[in-house]
Short mmCIF file of C-alpha atoms in Angstrom, two decimals:
data_model
loop_
_atom_site.label_atom_id
_atom_site.label_comp_id
_atom_site.label_asym_id
_atom_site.label_seq_id
_atom_site.Cartn_x
_atom_site.Cartn_y
_atom_site.Cartn_z
CA MET H 578 12.67 -11.95 -36.28
CA PRO H 579 10.93 -8.55 -36.70
CA VAL H 580 11.11 -6.32 -33.65
CA ALA H 581 7.32 -5.94 -33.47
CA LEU H 582 6.86 -9.71 -33.35
CA VAL H 583 9.54 -10.09 -30.70
CA LEU H 584 7.84 -7.41 -28.64
CA LEU H 585 4.48 -9.11 -28.98
CA LEU H 586 5.88 -12.47 -27.92
CA ALA H 587 7.65 -10.89 -24.96
CA LEU H 588 4.55 -9.09 -23.78
CA SER H 589 2.37 -12.17 -24.17
CA CYS H 590 4.82 -14.20 -22.07
CA LEU H 591 4.72 -11.52 -19.43
CA VAL H 592 0.94 -11.50 -19.34
CA ARG H 593 0.82 -15.30 -19.01
CA SER H 594 3.19 -15.11 -16.05
CA HIS H 595 0.78 -13.04 -13.99
CA GLY H 596 -1.50 -14.72 -11.49
CA ALA H 597 -3.08 -11.57 -10.10
CA GLY H 598 -5.44 -10.63 -12.91
CA ASN H 599 -8.48 -12.32 -11.36
CA VAL H 600 -7.88 -11.81 -7.64
CA CYS H 601 -10.71 -9.27 -7.38
CA ASP H 602 -13.07 -11.47 -9.38
CA LEU H 603 -12.52 -14.24 -6.86
CA GLY H 604 -13.14 -11.96 -3.90
CA ARG H 605 -15.83 -13.18 -1.58
CA ARG H 606 -18.81 -11.36 -0.11
CA PRO H 607 -19.00 -11.02 3.67
CA ASN H 608 -21.11 -13.59 5.44
CA THR H 609 -24.31 -12.51 7.14
CA ARG H 610 -23.75 -12.88 10.87
CA PRO H 611 -26.54 -14.61 12.81
CA HIS H 612 -25.83 -12.57 15.95
CA SER H 613 -25.49 -8.81 16.43
CA VAL H 614 -24.93 -6.50 19.39
CA SER H 615 -24.58 -2.74 19.66
CA ILE H 616 -21.65 -1.02 21.27
CA LEU H 617 -24.27 0.78 23.38
CA GLU H 618 -24.89 -2.49 25.24
CA PHE H 619 -21.38 -2.25 26.69
CA GLY H 620 -21.71 1.23 28.09
CA ALA H 621 -20.28 3.22 25.18
CA VAL H 622 -21.14 6.92 24.91
CA GLY H 623 -20.99 8.59 21.50
CA ASP H 624 -20.36 12.18 22.59
CA GLY H 625 -16.84 12.48 21.18
CA LYS H 626 -15.44 13.01 24.69
CA THR H 627 -16.03 9.83 26.68
CA LEU H 628 -13.29 7.23 26.22
CA ASN H 629 -14.84 3.97 24.98
CA THR H 630 -11.79 1.71 24.75
CA LEU H 631 -13.05 -0.64 27.47
CA ALA H 632 -16.48 -0.85 25.83
CA PHE H 633 -14.95 -1.94 22.51
CA GLN H 634 -12.65 -4.42 24.24
CA ASN H 635 -15.47 -5.94 26.29
CA ALA H 636 -17.75 -6.16 23.26
CA VAL H 637 -15.15 -8.05 21.23
CA PHE H 638 -14.41 -10.36 24.16
CA TYR H 639 -18.11 -11.17 24.47
CA LEU H 640 -18.46 -11.82 20.73
CA LYS H 641 -15.65 -14.36 20.74
CA SER H 642 -18.16 -16.83 22.17
CA PHE H 643 -20.08 -16.77 18.86
CA ALA H 644 -17.12 -17.82 16.70
CA ASP H 645 -18.39 -21.40 16.40
CA LYS H 646 -21.99 -20.27 15.93
CA GLY H 647 -21.57 -18.44 12.63
CA GLY H 648 -19.85 -15.39 14.07
CA ALA H 649 -21.30 -12.07 15.17
CA GLN H 650 -21.57 -8.40 14.31
CA LEU H 651 -20.57 -5.45 16.47
CA TYR H 652 -22.84 -2.56 15.49
CA VAL H 653 -21.70 1.04 15.94
CA PRO H 654 -24.65 3.47 15.68
CA PRO H 655 -24.47 7.15 14.73
CA GLY H 656 -22.34 9.16 17.13
CA ARG H 657 -18.73 10.07 17.80
CA TRP H 658 -17.05 7.17 19.58
CA LEU H 659 -13.70 8.10 21.10
CA THR H 660 -11.39 5.15 21.76
CA GLY H 661 -7.84 3.96 22.15
CA SER H 662 -6.48 0.88 20.39
CA PHE H 663 -8.44 -2.38 20.52
CA ASN H 664 -8.30 -5.86 18.94
CA LEU H 665 -10.84 -7.70 16.82
CA THR H 666 -11.58 -11.42 16.81
CA SER H 667 -12.23 -14.08 14.16
CA HIS H 668 -15.66 -14.47 12.54
CA LEU H 669 -16.52 -10.88 13.43
CA THR H 670 -18.03 -8.00 11.48
CA LEU H 671 -17.43 -4.49 12.78
CA PHE H 672 -20.21 -2.40 11.22
CA LEU H 673 -20.31 1.41 11.31
CA GLU H 674 -23.69 2.93 10.59
CA LYS H 675 -24.00 6.09 8.51
CA ASP H 676 -22.90 9.10 10.65
CA ALA H 677 -21.02 6.79 13.02
CA VAL H 678 -17.47 8.04 13.62
CA ILE H 679 -14.82 6.10 15.52
CA LEU H 680 -12.41 8.74 16.84
CA ALA H 681 -8.86 7.80 17.76
CA SER H 682 -7.65 9.14 21.08
CA GLN H 683 -4.87 11.71 20.84
CA ASP H 684 -3.33 10.58 24.11
CA PRO H 685 -0.39 8.15 23.59
CA LEU H 686 -1.26 6.50 26.91
CA HIS H 687 -4.39 5.11 25.25
CA TRP H 688 -2.34 3.24 22.66
CA GLU H 689 -0.69 -0.03 23.61
CA VAL H 690 3.02 -0.38 22.79
CA VAL H 691 4.01 -3.55 20.90
CA ASP H 692 7.13 -5.15 19.47
CA PRO H 693 8.31 -4.27 15.97
CA LEU H 694 7.35 -6.51 13.08
CA PRO H 695 9.91 -9.30 12.57
CA SER H 696 10.38 -8.45 8.88
CA TYR H 697 11.38 -4.90 9.84
CA GLY H 698 13.37 -5.29 13.04
CA ARG H 699 12.30 -1.87 14.29
CA GLY H 700 9.52 0.68 13.95
CA ILE H 701 9.05 2.65 10.74
CA ASP H 702 9.93 5.96 12.43
CA LEU H 703 12.28 5.00 15.24
CA PRO H 704 14.37 2.04 16.41
CA GLY H 705 12.59 -0.17 18.90
CA LYS H 706 8.91 -0.69 19.58
CA ARG H 707 5.84 0.89 18.03
CA TYR H 708 2.38 2.02 19.04
CA MET H 709 -0.33 -0.53 18.29
CA SER H 710 -2.74 0.47 15.55
CA LEU H 711 -6.21 1.75 16.42
CA ILE H 712 -8.09 -1.33 15.15
CA ASN H 713 -6.10 -4.57 15.11
CA GLY H 714 -6.40 -8.15 13.98
CA TYR H 715 -3.77 -10.75 14.87
CA MET H 716 -3.93 -14.32 13.54
CA LEU H 717 -7.59 -13.92 12.65
CA HIS H 718 -9.79 -15.69 10.13
CA ASP H 719 -12.93 -14.31 8.50
CA VAL H 720 -13.07 -10.73 9.74
CA VAL H 721 -14.90 -7.78 8.17
CA VAL H 722 -14.63 -4.05 8.84
CA THR H 723 -17.45 -2.34 6.95
CA GLY H 724 -20.44 -0.06 7.23
CA ASP H 725 -22.85 2.30 5.55
CA ASN H 726 -20.05 4.78 4.81
CA GLY H 727 -19.24 5.29 8.48
CA THR H 728 -15.96 7.01 9.34
CA ILE H 729 -12.78 6.08 11.19
CA ASP H 730 -10.83 9.23 12.07
CA GLY H 731 -7.26 8.86 13.32
CA GLN H 732 -6.99 12.54 14.41
CA GLY H 733 -3.43 12.32 13.18
CA LEU H 734 -2.36 15.95 13.52
CA VAL H 735 -0.85 15.44 16.97
CA TRP H 736 1.15 12.47 15.66
CA TRP H 737 2.34 14.43 12.62
CA ASP H 738 3.48 17.24 14.90
CA ARG H 739 5.35 14.79 17.13
CA PHE H 740 6.99 13.26 14.06
CA ASN H 741 8.06 16.63 12.70
CA SER H 742 9.35 17.82 16.07
CA HIS H 743 11.22 14.54 16.73
CA SER H 744 9.30 14.09 19.98
CA LEU H 745 7.90 10.61 19.31
CA LYS H 746 8.70 8.00 21.94
CA TYR H 747 7.81 5.08 19.65
CA SER H 748 6.89 4.74 15.97
CA ARG H 749 3.49 6.10 15.04
CA PRO H 750 0.40 3.86 14.97
CA HIS H 751 -1.68 2.99 11.92
CA LEU H 752 -5.45 3.18 11.68
CA VAL H 753 -6.26 -0.44 10.79
CA GLU H 754 -3.77 -3.31 10.81
CA PHE H 755 -4.16 -7.03 10.21
CA VAL H 756 -1.24 -9.33 11.02
CA SER H 757 -1.00 -13.00 10.00
CA SER H 758 -4.70 -13.10 9.15
CA GLU H 759 -6.79 -14.68 6.39
CA ASN H 760 -10.02 -13.77 4.63
CA VAL H 761 -10.16 -10.10 5.52
CA ILE H 762 -12.60 -7.57 4.06
CA VAL H 763 -12.53 -3.80 4.50
CA SER H 764 -15.28 -1.95 2.65
CA ASN H 765 -17.77 0.93 2.48
CA LEU H 766 -15.97 3.20 4.92
CA THR H 767 -14.23 6.57 5.03
CA PHE H 768 -10.83 6.80 6.72
CA LEU H 769 -9.43 10.16 7.79
CA ASN H 770 -6.18 11.50 9.22
CA ALA H 771 -4.19 8.31 9.78
CA PRO H 772 -1.17 8.89 12.03
CA ALA H 773 0.96 6.83 9.59
CA TYR H 774 -0.63 4.11 7.40
CA THR H 775 -4.38 3.90 6.89
CA ILE H 776 -4.85 0.17 6.17
CA HIS H 777 -1.89 -2.19 6.70
CA SER H 778 -2.13 -5.91 5.93
CA VAL H 779 1.07 -7.73 6.88
CA TYR H 780 1.69 -11.53 6.57
CA CYS H 781 -1.92 -11.88 5.40
CA SER H 782 -3.71 -13.92 2.73
CA HIS H 783 -6.92 -13.15 0.85
CA VAL H 784 -7.49 -9.49 1.64
CA ASN H 785 -10.23 -7.57 -0.16
CA ILE H 786 -10.37 -3.79 0.17
CA HIS H 787 -13.09 -2.06 -1.80
CA LYS H 788 -15.27 1.04 -1.80
CA VAL H 789 -13.15 2.89 0.72
CA THR H 790 -12.15 6.54 0.86
CA ALA H 791 -8.92 7.47 2.63
CA ASN H 792 -7.78 11.06 3.09
CA THR H 793 -5.10 12.92 5.00
CA SER H 794 -3.71 16.43 4.76
CA PRO H 795 -1.24 16.98 1.87
CA GLU H 796 1.22 18.20 4.52
CA SER H 797 0.96 15.05 6.64
CA PRO H 798 4.45 13.50 6.83
CA ASP H 799 5.00 10.01 5.37
CA THR H 800 1.33 9.05 5.55
CA ILE H 801 0.34 6.16 3.28
CA GLY H 802 -3.10 4.90 2.32
CA ILE H 803 -3.19 1.15 1.70
CA VAL H 804 -0.12 -1.02 2.33
CA PRO H 805 -0.14 -4.71 1.31
CA ASP H 806 2.97 -5.93 3.12
CA SER H 807 4.29 -9.50 2.79
CA SER H 808 0.73 -10.45 1.85
CA ASP H 809 -0.77 -12.48 -0.98
CA ASN H 810 -4.03 -12.59 -2.91
CA VAL H 811 -4.88 -8.95 -2.25
CA CYS H 812 -7.57 -7.00 -4.10
CA ILE H 813 -7.87 -3.20 -3.91
CA GLN H 814 -10.66 -1.73 -6.01
CA ASP H 815 -13.31 0.97 -6.41
CA SER H 816 -11.61 3.29 -3.94
CA SER H 817 -10.40 6.89 -3.63
CA ILE H 818 -7.16 7.59 -1.77
CA ASN H 819 -5.57 11.00 -1.17
CA MET H 820 -2.48 10.97 1.04
CA GLY H 821 0.44 13.08 2.13
CA TYR H 822 3.02 10.60 0.82
CA ASP H 823 1.99 7.42 -1.07
CA ALA H 824 -1.58 6.42 -1.89
CA ILE H 825 -0.95 2.68 -2.34
CA SER H 826 2.42 1.14 -1.43
CA LEU H 827 3.43 -2.51 -1.76
CA LYS H 828 6.10 -3.69 0.68
CA SER H 829 7.69 -6.89 2.02
CA GLY H 830 10.21 -6.19 4.75
CA TRP H 831 13.36 -4.23 5.40
CA ASP H 832 16.89 -5.39 4.54
CA GLU H 833 18.26 -8.35 6.53
CA TYR H 834 14.99 -8.68 8.48
CA GLY H 835 12.86 -8.95 5.37
CA ILE H 836 15.34 -11.29 3.70
CA SER H 837 15.30 -13.57 6.74
CA TYR H 838 11.51 -13.51 7.12
CA ALA H 839 11.18 -14.31 3.42
CA ARG H 840 7.47 -13.57 3.00
CA PRO H 841 6.78 -11.93 -0.39
CA THR H 842 3.89 -9.79 -1.51
CA ALA H 843 2.34 -11.63 -4.45
CA ASN H 844 -0.86 -11.94 -6.46
CA VAL H 845 -2.13 -8.39 -6.01
CA GLU H 846 -4.75 -6.72 -8.18
CA ILE H 847 -5.45 -3.00 -8.04
CA ARG H 848 -8.24 -1.63 -10.23
CA ASN H 849 -10.62 1.29 -10.60
CA VAL H 850 -8.94 3.56 -8.08
CA TYR H 851 -8.61 7.35 -7.82
CA LEU H 852 -5.27 8.28 -6.33
CA GLN H 853 -3.44 11.39 -5.17
CA ALA H 854 -0.06 11.56 -3.44
CA ALA H 855 1.18 15.01 -2.49
CA SER H 856 4.86 14.26 -1.81
CA GLY H 857 5.19 10.62 -2.89
CA ALA H 858 3.76 8.27 -5.52
CA SER H 859 0.18 7.31 -6.22
CA ILE H 860 1.31 3.69 -6.60
CA SER H 861 4.68 2.65 -5.19
CA PHE H 862 6.64 -0.57 -4.89
CA GLY H 863 9.10 -0.56 -1.99
CA SER H 864 11.40 0.77 -0.95
CA GLU H 865 11.12 -1.90 1.79
CA MET H 866 10.79 -4.95 -0.47
CA SER H 867 13.39 -7.42 0.81
CA GLY H 868 10.95 -10.34 0.86
CA GLY H 869 10.08 -9.77 -2.80
CA ILE H 870 7.13 -8.36 -4.75
CA SER H 871 5.72 -10.19 -7.78
CA ASP H 872 2.64 -10.90 -9.86
CA VAL H 873 0.94 -7.54 -9.54
CA VAL H 874 -1.67 -6.16 -11.92
CA VAL H 875 -2.68 -2.49 -11.81
CA ARG H 876 -5.37 -1.30 -14.19
CA ASP H 877 -7.96 1.42 -14.58
CA ALA H 878 -6.33 3.92 -12.23
CA HIS H 879 -6.81 7.68 -12.22
CA ILE H 880 -3.75 9.47 -10.87
CA HIS H 881 -3.75 13.22 -10.30
CA ASN H 882 -1.93 15.99 -8.44
CA SER H 883 0.90 13.67 -7.40
CA LEU H 884 4.63 14.09 -7.16
CA SER H 885 5.05 10.73 -8.95
CA GLY H 886 2.64 8.44 -10.72
CA VAL H 887 4.07 4.92 -10.46
CA ALA H 888 7.31 4.38 -8.50
CA PHE H 889 9.68 1.44 -8.02
CA ARG H 890 12.08 2.05 -5.13
CA THR H 891 14.93 0.01 -3.78
CA THR H 892 18.60 0.25 -2.86
CA LYS H 893 21.76 -1.78 -2.31
CA GLY H 894 21.38 -3.98 0.74
CA ARG H 895 17.67 -4.62 0.19
CA GLY H 896 17.96 -7.93 -1.61
CA GLY H 897 14.61 -9.28 -2.75
CA TYR H 898 12.98 -8.62 -6.10
CA MET H 899 10.28 -6.70 -7.93
CA LYS H 900 9.14 -8.60 -11.00
CA GLU H 901 6.14 -9.64 -13.09
CA ILE H 902 4.34 -6.33 -12.68
CA ASP H 903 1.78 -5.14 -15.23
CA VAL H 904 0.41 -1.57 -15.14
CA SER H 905 -2.19 -0.52 -17.73
CA ASN H 906 -5.12 1.76 -18.51
CA ILE H 907 -3.82 4.61 -16.40
CA ASN H 908 -4.83 8.26 -16.71
CA MET H 909 -2.47 10.80 -15.15
CA VAL H 910 -3.14 14.52 -14.72
CA ASN H 911 -0.81 17.07 -13.07
CA VAL H 912 1.95 14.63 -12.14
CA GLY H 913 5.59 15.53 -11.57
CA THR H 914 7.24 12.32 -12.77
CA GLY H 915 5.10 9.76 -14.57
CA PHE H 916 7.33 6.74 -13.87
CA LEU H 917 10.08 6.64 -11.29
CA ALA H 918 12.38 3.64 -10.81
CA ASN H 919 15.22 4.34 -8.40
CA GLY H 920 17.80 1.75 -7.35
CA SER H 921 19.39 4.03 -4.77
CA PHE H 922 16.39 5.05 -2.69
CA GLY H 923 15.72 4.65 1.02
CA THR H 924 17.54 4.13 4.29
CA HIS H 925 18.56 1.06 6.29
CA PRO H 926 17.10 0.00 9.64
CA ASP H 927 20.57 -0.48 11.14
CA SER H 928 24.13 -1.38 10.17
CA GLY H 929 23.45 -5.13 9.89
CA PHE H 930 22.46 -5.16 6.22
CA ASP H 931 24.48 -6.99 3.58
CA GLU H 932 26.02 -4.50 1.16
CA ASN H 933 26.13 -7.22 -1.49
CA ALA H 934 22.40 -7.97 -1.30
CA TYR H 935 21.43 -6.45 -4.62
CA PRO H 936 17.73 -6.26 -5.47
CA LEU H 937 16.38 -7.65 -8.73
CA VAL H 938 14.02 -5.44 -10.75
CA SER H 939 12.80 -7.11 -13.91
CA HIS H 940 9.81 -7.79 -16.14
CA ILE H 941 7.94 -4.55 -15.60
CA ARG H 942 5.30 -3.78 -18.21
CA LEU H 943 3.78 -0.29 -18.51
CA HIS H 944 1.22 0.13 -21.29
CA ASP H 945 -1.92 1.92 -22.45
CA ILE H 946 -1.24 5.00 -20.35
CA VAL H 947 -2.02 8.66 -21.02
CA GLY H 948 -0.94 11.72 -19.11
CA GLU H 949 -1.65 15.44 -19.18
CA ASN H 950 0.50 18.18 -17.68
CA ILE H 951 3.41 15.87 -16.86
CA SER H 952 6.78 17.39 -15.90
CA ILE H 953 9.09 14.38 -16.46
CA ALA H 954 7.94 11.31 -18.38
CA GLY H 955 10.18 8.80 -16.65
CA GLU H 956 13.31 8.29 -14.60
CA PHE H 957 14.85 4.81 -14.53
CA PHE H 958 18.01 4.64 -12.45
CA GLY H 959 19.26 1.13 -11.75
CA THR H 960 22.69 0.32 -10.41
CA LYS H 961 25.81 -0.97 -12.13
CA GLU H 962 25.75 -4.09 -9.96
CA SER H 963 22.08 -4.83 -10.64
CA PRO H 964 20.60 -3.05 -13.66
CA PHE H 965 16.84 -2.99 -14.15
CA THR H 966 15.97 -5.39 -16.97
CA SER H 967 13.02 -6.20 -19.24
CA VAL H 968 11.24 -2.90 -18.75
CA LEU H 969 8.61 -2.89 -21.51
CA LEU H 970 6.75 0.27 -22.54
CA SER H 971 3.93 0.48 -25.08
CA ASN H 972 1.08 2.78 -26.05
CA ILE H 973 2.08 5.62 -23.73
CA SER H 974 1.29 9.25 -24.52
CA PHE H 975 2.25 12.10 -22.19
CA SER H 976 1.43 15.75 -22.77
CA MET H 977 4.30 17.60 -21.12
CA ASN H 978 3.90 20.89 -19.26
CA SER H 979 5.86 24.09 -19.80
CA GLU H 980 8.30 23.19 -17.02
CA SER H 981 9.30 19.96 -18.73
CA PRO H 982 12.83 19.56 -20.10
CA ASP H 983 13.23 19.20 -23.84
CA ASP H 984 12.36 15.88 -25.47
CA ASP H 985 15.79 14.43 -24.80
CA GLY H 986 15.45 15.21 -21.09
CA SER H 987 11.88 14.09 -20.55
CA TRP H 988 13.23 10.57 -19.94
CA ARG H 989 16.31 9.94 -17.80
CA CYS H 990 17.91 6.52 -17.76
CA LEU H 991 20.94 4.78 -16.29
CA TYR H 992 21.60 1.05 -15.91
CA VAL H 993 18.26 -0.02 -17.33
CA GLU H 994 17.43 -2.33 -20.23
CA GLY H 995 14.16 -2.64 -22.05
CA SER H 996 12.09 -1.86 -25.09
CA SER H 997 9.29 0.39 -26.22
CA GLU H 998 6.65 0.84 -28.89
CA SER H 999 4.36 3.82 -29.53
CA VAL H 1000 5.70 5.97 -26.69
CA VAL H 1001 5.46 9.79 -26.71
CA PRO H 1002 7.69 11.58 -25.93
CA GLU H 1003 10.27 9.16 -27.27
CA PRO H 1004 12.04 7.35 -24.42
CA CYS H 1005 15.77 7.21 -23.74
CA PHE H 1006 18.05 4.99 -25.81
CA GLU H 1007 18.15 2.21 -23.19
CA LEU H 1008 14.39 1.72 -23.55
CA LYS H 1009 14.06 2.04 -27.31
CA SER H 1010 14.93 -1.44 -28.49
CA PHE H 1011 15.68 -4.99 -27.45
CA GLU H 1012 19.39 -4.40 -27.87
CA SER H 1013 20.65 -3.22 -24.49
CA SER H 1014 23.13 -0.45 -23.86
CA TYR H 1015 25.57 -3.14 -22.73
CA GLY H 1016 25.73 -4.75 -26.19
CA ARG H 1017 23.73 -7.87 -25.44
CA ALA H 1018 20.15 -8.91 -26.00
CA VAL H 1019 17.72 -8.23 -23.20
CA ALA H 1020 16.66 -11.39 -21.37
CA LEU H 1021 12.92 -11.93 -21.56
#
């Protein structure tokens, strides 16, 4: 059978396997709430100095009584509303008016300390517990965080300094986190200076994030924008994200904890996003992916000024899988490494991981992608025990910068199998044809 026909059949099978291509089209609009109260009614003061944690907590407690009456809205008017961490409730809309700014307290005493997530077994920074996120949802249904481009500012500099100086007592908090929740919408807001993650959905279903802006300093350590984590039916669209580490990162648990929890991230669609990642990747998969990641569609993304464009990270002991991933219609400008797939990346939470838990990385399709001023086209480093398989490249054109290695060095490959068509510069031998470097046909 001609190679071109085989390639076409393989790619069409891969496309049919995806269930994420219409997640955003199925996204729902937030319900209009029949009841609304202002945070002012609970004694809040928007001077940027008065602590309003109790006001937010009391307001949410009051609005719980409207859950069976169509829900309610908590209105935040213009002002600077300083607060520590607080929880939301089901059937609630938190609405930030234009020029309303929720400011995160810089005092750790204003942040509750909670147990680590069961799929991680410890905090992301340190063993043990973690600081609760600023705005939280636990086991909620039908909750919306939105506004007229209001702002949520994590004032993360003090947390970044504590991280860099190794003076953290517990792992850093995130800005917004939903745990074990369904039907979540985050939209029309600006997020600034997250201590760690900006928006974290973990063990969630039906999450729609759109028209958000998320920024941190390029020097902020290990800050990540949007993190779908052991979550399904997630849509991220029409957003701009500029972070110190990764812009968007898909995860699903850490080593033996993620394997045991067994909750994958699946059916994710990412489209029409503008991404920048100073020291990480604009779009990353892993490295904590022990519960599995599958059925992901990324399209219409603009990636610029990033260390890496699209990254797949894992290591021995992770287990899990990354498969059925389709990335297309990407424009990269000023990117260090266009594609990075590393099978020996990341640390372990403790010594309890299984050294023989090898991750599976397979059925990755990268196509219709252009790049300008790229240093390295791609690095694909699997492992001897678990090579990356069925990596399919097509219609990719990178303009390399003056610091790029010669054509033979612009792609670097080891323990990877795949195929390519219409790729410039020409990829490494392992990705040129359907015949693998191990002398057998690639499984499709």
